[in-house]
XYZ file of C-alpha atoms in Angstrom:
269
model
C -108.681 78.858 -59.342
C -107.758 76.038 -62.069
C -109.456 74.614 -64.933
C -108.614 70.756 -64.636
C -105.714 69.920 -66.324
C -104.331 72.647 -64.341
C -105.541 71.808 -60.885
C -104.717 68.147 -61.299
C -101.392 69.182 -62.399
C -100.638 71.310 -59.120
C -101.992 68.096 -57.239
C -99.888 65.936 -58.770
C -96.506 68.253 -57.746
C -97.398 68.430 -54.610
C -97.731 64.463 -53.959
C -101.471 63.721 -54.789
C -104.252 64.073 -57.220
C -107.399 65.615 -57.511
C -110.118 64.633 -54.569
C -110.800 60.550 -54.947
C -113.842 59.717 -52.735
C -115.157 56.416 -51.811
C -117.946 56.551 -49.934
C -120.405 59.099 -48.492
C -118.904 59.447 -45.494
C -115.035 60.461 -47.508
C -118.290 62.557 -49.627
C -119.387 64.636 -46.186
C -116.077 64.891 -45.413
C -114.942 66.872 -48.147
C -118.090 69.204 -48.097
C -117.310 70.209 -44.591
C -113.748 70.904 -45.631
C -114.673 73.445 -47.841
C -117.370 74.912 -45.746
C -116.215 78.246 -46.082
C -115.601 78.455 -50.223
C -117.308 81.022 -51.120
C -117.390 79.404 -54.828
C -120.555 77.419 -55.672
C -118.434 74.014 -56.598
C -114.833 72.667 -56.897
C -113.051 70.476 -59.292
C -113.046 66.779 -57.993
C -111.211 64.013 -59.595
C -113.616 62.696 -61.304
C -113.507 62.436 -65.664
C -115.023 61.054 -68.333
C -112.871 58.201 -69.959
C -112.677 58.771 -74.012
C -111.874 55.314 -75.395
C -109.024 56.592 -78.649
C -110.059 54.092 -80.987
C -114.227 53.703 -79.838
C -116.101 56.847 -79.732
C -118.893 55.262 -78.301
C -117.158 54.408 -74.966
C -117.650 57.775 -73.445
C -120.168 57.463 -70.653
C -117.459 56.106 -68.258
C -116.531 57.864 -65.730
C -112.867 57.174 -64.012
C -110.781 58.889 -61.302
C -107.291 60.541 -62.129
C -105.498 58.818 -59.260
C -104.917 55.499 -60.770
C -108.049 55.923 -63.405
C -110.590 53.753 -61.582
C -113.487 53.337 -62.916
C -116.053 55.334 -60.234
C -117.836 53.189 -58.173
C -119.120 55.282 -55.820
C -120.998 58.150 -57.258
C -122.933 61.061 -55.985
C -124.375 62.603 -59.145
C -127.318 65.066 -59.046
C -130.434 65.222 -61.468
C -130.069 64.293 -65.249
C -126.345 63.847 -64.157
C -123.307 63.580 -65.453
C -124.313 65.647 -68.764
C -123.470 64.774 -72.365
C -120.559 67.143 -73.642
C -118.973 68.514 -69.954
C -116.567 65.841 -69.242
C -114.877 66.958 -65.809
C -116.529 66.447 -62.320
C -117.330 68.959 -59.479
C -118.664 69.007 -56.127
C -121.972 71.188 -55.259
C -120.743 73.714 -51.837
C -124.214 73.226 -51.059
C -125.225 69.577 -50.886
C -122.058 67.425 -51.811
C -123.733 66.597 -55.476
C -121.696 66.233 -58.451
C -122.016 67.759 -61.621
C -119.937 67.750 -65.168
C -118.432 70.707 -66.203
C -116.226 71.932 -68.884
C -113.190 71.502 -68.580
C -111.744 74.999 -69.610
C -113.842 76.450 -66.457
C -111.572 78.209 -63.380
C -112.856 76.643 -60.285
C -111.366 75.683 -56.873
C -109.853 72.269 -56.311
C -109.550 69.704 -53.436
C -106.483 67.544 -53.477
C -106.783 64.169 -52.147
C -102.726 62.926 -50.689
C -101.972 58.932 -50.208
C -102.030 58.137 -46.282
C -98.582 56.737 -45.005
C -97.807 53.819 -42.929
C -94.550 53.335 -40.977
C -93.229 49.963 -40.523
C -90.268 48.120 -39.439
C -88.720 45.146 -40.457
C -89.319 41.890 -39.005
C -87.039 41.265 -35.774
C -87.155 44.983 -35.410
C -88.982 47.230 -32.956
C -90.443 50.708 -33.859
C -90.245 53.744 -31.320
C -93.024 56.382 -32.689
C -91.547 60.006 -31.331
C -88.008 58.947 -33.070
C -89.943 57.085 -36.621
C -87.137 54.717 -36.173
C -86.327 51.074 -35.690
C -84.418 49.434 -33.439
C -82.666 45.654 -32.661
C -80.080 44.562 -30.040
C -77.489 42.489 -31.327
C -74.957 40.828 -28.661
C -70.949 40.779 -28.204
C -69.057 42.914 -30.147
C -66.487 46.077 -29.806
C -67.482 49.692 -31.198
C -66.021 49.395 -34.630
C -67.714 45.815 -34.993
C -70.917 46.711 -33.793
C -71.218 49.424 -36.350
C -69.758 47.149 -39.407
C -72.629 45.141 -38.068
C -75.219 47.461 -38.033
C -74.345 49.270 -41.452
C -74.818 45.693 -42.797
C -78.534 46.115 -42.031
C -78.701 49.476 -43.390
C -78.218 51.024 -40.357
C -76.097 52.490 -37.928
C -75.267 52.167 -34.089
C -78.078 54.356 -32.700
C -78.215 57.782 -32.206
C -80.226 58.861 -28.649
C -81.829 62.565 -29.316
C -84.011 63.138 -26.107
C -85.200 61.173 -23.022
C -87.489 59.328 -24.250
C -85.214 57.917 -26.278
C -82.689 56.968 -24.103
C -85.613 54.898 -21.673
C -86.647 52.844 -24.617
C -83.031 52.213 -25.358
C -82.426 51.463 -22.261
C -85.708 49.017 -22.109
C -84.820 47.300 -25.271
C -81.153 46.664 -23.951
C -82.326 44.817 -21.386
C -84.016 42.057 -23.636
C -82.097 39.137 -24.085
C -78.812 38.087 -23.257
C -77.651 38.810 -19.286
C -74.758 37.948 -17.162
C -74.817 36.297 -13.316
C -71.026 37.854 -13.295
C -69.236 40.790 -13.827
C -66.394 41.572 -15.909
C -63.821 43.646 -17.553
C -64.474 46.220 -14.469
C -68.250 45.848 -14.572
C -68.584 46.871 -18.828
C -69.358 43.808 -19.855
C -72.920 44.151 -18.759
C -73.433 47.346 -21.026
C -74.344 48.406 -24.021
C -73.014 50.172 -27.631
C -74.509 53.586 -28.400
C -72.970 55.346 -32.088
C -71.831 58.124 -30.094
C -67.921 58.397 -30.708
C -65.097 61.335 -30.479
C -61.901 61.725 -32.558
C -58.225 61.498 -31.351
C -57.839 64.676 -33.946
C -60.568 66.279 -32.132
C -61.254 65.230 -28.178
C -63.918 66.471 -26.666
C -65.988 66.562 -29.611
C -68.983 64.208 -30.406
C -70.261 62.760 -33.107
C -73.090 60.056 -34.105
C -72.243 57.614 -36.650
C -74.998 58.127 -38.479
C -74.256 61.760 -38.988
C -76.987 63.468 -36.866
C -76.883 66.220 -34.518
C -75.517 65.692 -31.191
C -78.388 67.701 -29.351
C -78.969 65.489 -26.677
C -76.895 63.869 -23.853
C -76.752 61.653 -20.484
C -73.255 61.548 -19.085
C -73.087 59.804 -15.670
C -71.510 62.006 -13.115
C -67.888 63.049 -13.870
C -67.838 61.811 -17.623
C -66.772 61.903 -19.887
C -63.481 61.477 -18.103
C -61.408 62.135 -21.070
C -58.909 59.486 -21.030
C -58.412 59.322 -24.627
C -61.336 56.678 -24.762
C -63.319 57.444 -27.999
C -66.430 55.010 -28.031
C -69.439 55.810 -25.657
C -71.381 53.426 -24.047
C -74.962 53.579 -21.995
C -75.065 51.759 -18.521
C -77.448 48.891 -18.874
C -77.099 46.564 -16.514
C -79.923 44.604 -16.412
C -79.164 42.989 -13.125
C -79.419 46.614 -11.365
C -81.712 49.077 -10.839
C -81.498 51.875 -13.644
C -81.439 54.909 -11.423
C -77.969 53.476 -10.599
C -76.614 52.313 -13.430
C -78.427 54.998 -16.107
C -76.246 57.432 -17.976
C -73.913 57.145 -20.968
C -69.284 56.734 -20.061
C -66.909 57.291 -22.744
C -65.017 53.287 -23.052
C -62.510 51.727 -25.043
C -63.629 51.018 -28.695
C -62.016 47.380 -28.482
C -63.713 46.346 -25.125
C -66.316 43.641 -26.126
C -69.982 44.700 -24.498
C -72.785 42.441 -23.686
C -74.859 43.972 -26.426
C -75.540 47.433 -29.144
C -78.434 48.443 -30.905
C -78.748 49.380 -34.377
C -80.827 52.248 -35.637
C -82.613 52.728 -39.227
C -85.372 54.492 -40.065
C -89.217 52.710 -40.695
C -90.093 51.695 -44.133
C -93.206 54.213 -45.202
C -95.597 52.197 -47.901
C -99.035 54.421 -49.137
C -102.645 53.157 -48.500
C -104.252 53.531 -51.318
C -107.856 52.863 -51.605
């Protein structure tokens, strides 16, 4: 229990604003939300504008979001009154009605939707909220000047899923008829790495948890090779070829993939 300021306030630190509503249907909504209040209305974010320097401007009625002028409008009988300048919502039939101000009532919060995006040239994998591109040629420590150029880093793999769309996406592009440099050339940069001051110990470049792994069979074979690679031959079949083998960081590979997280924008209405 609020009066306005109050309960607009405690929307506003927790990301939102008092309840904006559009339409009838965003109206209904909200009135089954609160189903179960047992109070008889709730603040809304409705308000009476107050123009400073023209009293007589005062029958306008705005939204605290982004004060909008209210378009849609739901008002009951002989409503909104002269002298109660804050907006509730009726528990029993989704009406609205001015109040004071001052009063303590319940509050609905309305919160901006989010949309994740990636950039252009990039391709977004939902369970990770991440984007990826494959870029071709280059040894470990180049592939991940290359991705931090595009705010990113050589990508991090953190379950199964992950790994198949990694896999998938390496296979886009760029292939080889031949094999070379003992069949690595076909394969492709992960950010996985270890340090000579610490083998046997894993890291991702972009500083995440190592909580997930696919070693082929008998890696990693600990011959002082630091960079890790996934097997990604697209001219075989993955059952053969799947799994991640610790590699020389200078060896050239046919491709990496950079990791970043999407861009988030808010829908506003």
């Amino acid at each position: 229990m609020a009066d306005y300021e109050r309960a607009e306030n405690e929307c506003i630190y927790n990301g939102g604003h008092l309840a904006y509503i559009d339409s009838a249907f965003s109206n209904s909504y909200i009135l089954e939300s609160v189903k179960n209040l047992t109070s008889s209305d709730f603040w809304i974010g409705a308000k009476r504008y107050k123009e400073p320097m023209n009293a007589a401007v005062s029958n306008i009625w705005i939204w605290t979001d982004q004060n909008r002028i209210i378009s849609f409008s739901d008002w009951g009988l002989n409503e909104p009154s002269e002298g109660r300048d804050c907006g509730v919502m009726s528990t029993t039939d989704g009406s609205w009605y001015s109040s004071s101000c001052s009063s303590k009532k319940p509050y609905v919060c309305s919160f901006p939707a989010t949309k994740s995006y990636c950039d252009e040239g990039w391709t977004q994998f939902a369970k990770s909220d991440s984007c990826y591109k494959v870029f071709y040629y280059s040894n470990w420590t180049r592939a991940e000047e290359t991705c931090v150029e595009q705010n990113a880093h050589l990508a991090s793999i953190h379950s199964s899923e992950e790994d198949e769309f990694i896999v998938g996406l390496s296979h886009c592009g760029v292939t080889f008829t031949g094999v070379g440099d003992s069949g690595f050339l076909q394969d492709t940069w992960i950010g996985l790495y270890t340090k000579t001051s610490r083998p046997g110990e894993y890291y991702w470049s972009d500083g995440t948890t190592v909580n997930y792994v696919n070693w082929r069979a008998s890696q990693p074979n600990a011959q002082g090779w630091q960079c890790i690679l996934l097997n990604s031959d697209p001219n075989q079949e993955s059952s053969t070829t799947s799994g991640w083998d610790d590699w020389e960081c200078s060896h050239v590979l046919r491709n990496f993939v950079c990791k970043k997280p999407t861009t988030k924008v808010f829908i506003l209405h």
